[in-house]
Amino acid sequence: MEEPVLFLRYAVPCGHVLVKRGSLSQERLDYLEKCAASGQEPGGELENDFPIGVRMLKLTAKRMGKPTIDREVIRKYFWKEHKACIEWRAKMFRDIDTDKCSIRSGKVIEASGGTAVVETKEGRATVNSMFEPEIKEGDWVVTHYDYLVESITPEQAVKVG
C-alpha cells in the first residue's frame, strides 16, 4: 500500500466497531490513530487490522487496473464504493451505523481546539480535527464518523458521495 496514512485516516474512525467485536484491540487502534494523526507509517500488517477494508481496496485497485493501492484507489473506494459496502455489511452486523459511517464532504464553518464544525449536505457536524490540525474556516474537507479525514479542493468535494 502506497498511502497507509491516508488509508488509516479513513479506516480508524470506524475502528471502534472492530474493538467492540474483539477483532482489534483498543491499544492497537490508539496506536493506529496516533500514526494517522502524526503522518507516521504504522508497523504491522494493516490487512490484519482492517481485513475487509484492505480487501475492498484491493478489489477497487484491480477494477481500476492499478497494481497497488494508491491515493486514487483509496479515494475511489471511500468516496464512491464504501457506502454500498457498509449498507451490505450492516445487514449482517447490526453494529454498523450506516449514517455515521458514510463519507461526506463539507465546508469548515468553525475550527478551534481540536474540533471543527463542518457544513455538509446533511447538515452541520462537529468533528475531531486531529488528522488536519491546521484546518481553518472555509476549507473543504471529507468526514467519516466523527473525524475530519482530509482537506480537499472544492472541485473534489463534488466528487464525494
Coordinates of C-alpha atoms in Angstrom, one line a residue:
M1 CA 0.0 0.0 0.0
E2 CA 1.5 3.3 -1.1
E3 CA -0.6 5.5 1.2
P4 CA -1.0 3.8 4.5
V5 CA -1.5 7.0 6.5
L6 CA -4.3 8.2 4.2
F7 CA -5.9 4.7 4.5
L8 CA -5.7 5.0 8.3
R9 CA -7.4 8.4 8.3
Y10 CA -10.4 6.8 6.6
A11 CA -10.3 3.4 8.4
V12 CA -9.6 4.5 12.0
P13 CA -12.9 6.3 12.5
C14 CA -14.8 3.0 12.3
G15 CA -12.2 1.0 14.3
H16 CA -14.3 1.3 17.4
V17 CA -16.7 -1.2 15.8
L18 CA -13.9 -3.7 15.4
V19 CA -12.8 -3.1 19.0
K20 CA -16.3 -3.9 20.2
R21 CA -16.3 -7.1 18.1
G22 CA -13.0 -8.1 19.6
S23 CA -11.1 -8.3 16.3
L24 CA -9.0 -5.2 17.1
S25 CA -7.5 -4.2 20.4
Q26 CA -8.1 -0.7 21.8
E27 CA -4.4 -0.4 22.3
R28 CA -3.7 -1.1 18.6
L29 CA -6.5 1.3 17.5
D30 CA -5.0 4.0 19.6
Y31 CA -1.6 3.4 18.1
L32 CA -3.0 3.5 14.5
E33 CA -4.9 6.7 15.3
K34 CA -1.6 8.3 16.5
C35 CA 0.1 7.2 13.3
A36 CA -2.7 8.7 11.2
A37 CA -2.5 12.0 13.2
S38 CA 1.3 12.2 13.1
G39 CA 1.7 11.0 9.5
Q40 CA 3.9 8.1 10.7
E41 CA 3.7 4.9 8.8
P42 CA 2.3 2.1 11.1
G43 CA 4.1 -1.0 12.0
G44 CA 2.4 -4.3 11.4
E45 CA 0.0 -5.5 8.7
L46 CA -3.0 -3.3 8.1
E47 CA -4.7 -6.2 6.5
N48 CA -4.8 -7.8 9.9
D49 CA -6.3 -4.7 11.5
F50 CA -8.9 -3.9 8.8
P51 CA -9.3 -7.0 6.7
I52 CA -12.5 -6.1 4.9
G53 CA -11.3 -2.5 4.2
V54 CA -8.0 -3.7 2.7
R55 CA -9.7 -6.4 0.7
M56 CA -12.2 -3.9 -0.7
L57 CA -9.3 -1.6 -1.7
K58 CA -7.5 -4.5 -3.5
L59 CA -10.7 -5.1 -5.5
T60 CA -11.0 -1.4 -6.3
A61 CA -7.4 -1.3 -7.4
K62 CA -7.9 -4.4 -9.6
R63 CA -11.1 -2.8 -11.2
M64 CA -9.1 0.4 -11.9
G65 CA -6.2 -1.6 -13.4
K66 CA -3.8 -0.5 -10.7
P67 CA -1.0 -2.7 -9.4
T68 CA -1.1 -1.1 -5.9
I69 CA -3.3 0.7 -3.5
D70 CA -2.5 4.4 -4.0
R71 CA -4.2 7.7 -3.1
E72 CA -6.6 7.4 -6.2
V73 CA -7.7 3.9 -5.2
I74 CA -8.3 4.9 -1.6
R75 CA -10.4 7.9 -2.6
K76 CA -12.3 5.9 -5.2
Y77 CA -13.3 3.3 -2.7
F78 CA -14.1 5.6 0.2
W79 CA -15.8 8.3 -1.8
K80 CA -17.8 6.1 -4.2
E81 CA -17.9 2.5 -3.1
H82 CA -17.8 2.5 0.7
K83 CA -21.5 3.4 1.3
A84 CA -22.7 0.3 -0.7
C85 CA -20.2 -1.9 1.2
I86 CA -21.3 -0.7 4.7
E87 CA -25.0 -1.0 3.8
W88 CA -24.5 -4.6 2.7
R89 CA -22.4 -5.4 5.8
A90 CA -24.9 -3.7 8.1
K91 CA -27.4 -6.4 7.1
M92 CA -25.1 -9.0 8.7
F93 CA -23.7 -6.9 11.5
R94 CA -26.2 -4.7 13.3
D95 CA -23.4 -2.7 15.0
I96 CA -22.7 -0.5 11.9
D97 CA -24.2 2.9 12.0
T98 CA -24.5 3.4 8.2
D99 CA -25.4 7.1 8.6
K100 CA -22.3 8.0 10.7
C101 CA -20.1 5.7 8.6
S102 CA -21.0 7.5 5.4
I103 CA -18.2 9.5 3.8
R104 CA -19.2 13.2 3.4
S105 CA -17.7 16.3 2.0
G106 CA -18.3 19.7 3.5
K107 CA -17.0 23.2 4.3
V108 CA -15.5 24.1 7.6
I109 CA -17.6 26.7 9.4
E110 CA -15.5 26.9 12.5
A111 CA -12.3 25.3 13.8
S112 CA -10.6 25.5 17.2
G113 CA -9.3 23.4 20.0
G114 CA -9.0 20.1 18.0
T115 CA -12.5 20.2 16.6
A116 CA -14.2 21.6 13.6
V117 CA -17.8 22.4 12.7
V118 CA -18.4 21.2 9.1
E119 CA -21.4 22.1 7.0
T120 CA -22.4 19.1 4.8
K121 CA -25.4 18.4 2.6
E122 CA -26.9 16.5 5.5
G123 CA -26.3 19.4 8.0
R124 CA -23.7 20.6 10.4
A125 CA -21.4 18.2 12.3
T126 CA -18.8 18.7 14.9
V127 CA -15.8 16.5 14.2
N128 CA -12.4 15.7 15.6
S129 CA -9.8 17.5 13.5
M130 CA -6.7 15.7 14.9
F131 CA -5.8 14.4 11.4
E132 CA -5.8 18.0 10.0
P133 CA -4.8 20.3 12.9
E134 CA -4.2 23.3 10.7
I135 CA -7.7 23.3 9.3
K136 CA -9.4 26.7 9.1
E137 CA -12.7 28.2 8.4
G138 CA -13.6 28.0 4.7
D139 CA -11.6 24.8 4.0
W140 CA -13.3 21.9 2.2
V141 CA -12.9 18.6 3.9
V142 CA -14.0 14.9 4.0
T143 CA -15.6 13.5 7.2
H144 CA -16.1 9.9 8.4
Y145 CA -17.9 9.2 11.6
D146 CA -16.8 12.0 13.9
Y147 CA -13.5 12.7 12.2
L148 CA -12.3 15.2 9.7
V149 CA -10.3 12.9 7.4
E150 CA -8.6 15.2 4.9
S151 CA -8.6 18.6 3.3
I152 CA -9.8 18.6 -0.3
T153 CA -10.4 21.1 -3.1
P154 CA -13.9 22.4 -3.8
E155 CA -13.8 20.5 -7.1
Q156 CA -13.0 17.3 -5.3
A157 CA -15.9 18.0 -2.8
V158 CA -18.5 17.5 -5.5
K159 CA -17.0 14.0 -6.3
V160 CA -17.5 12.7 -2.7
G161 CA -20.6 10.6 -2.2

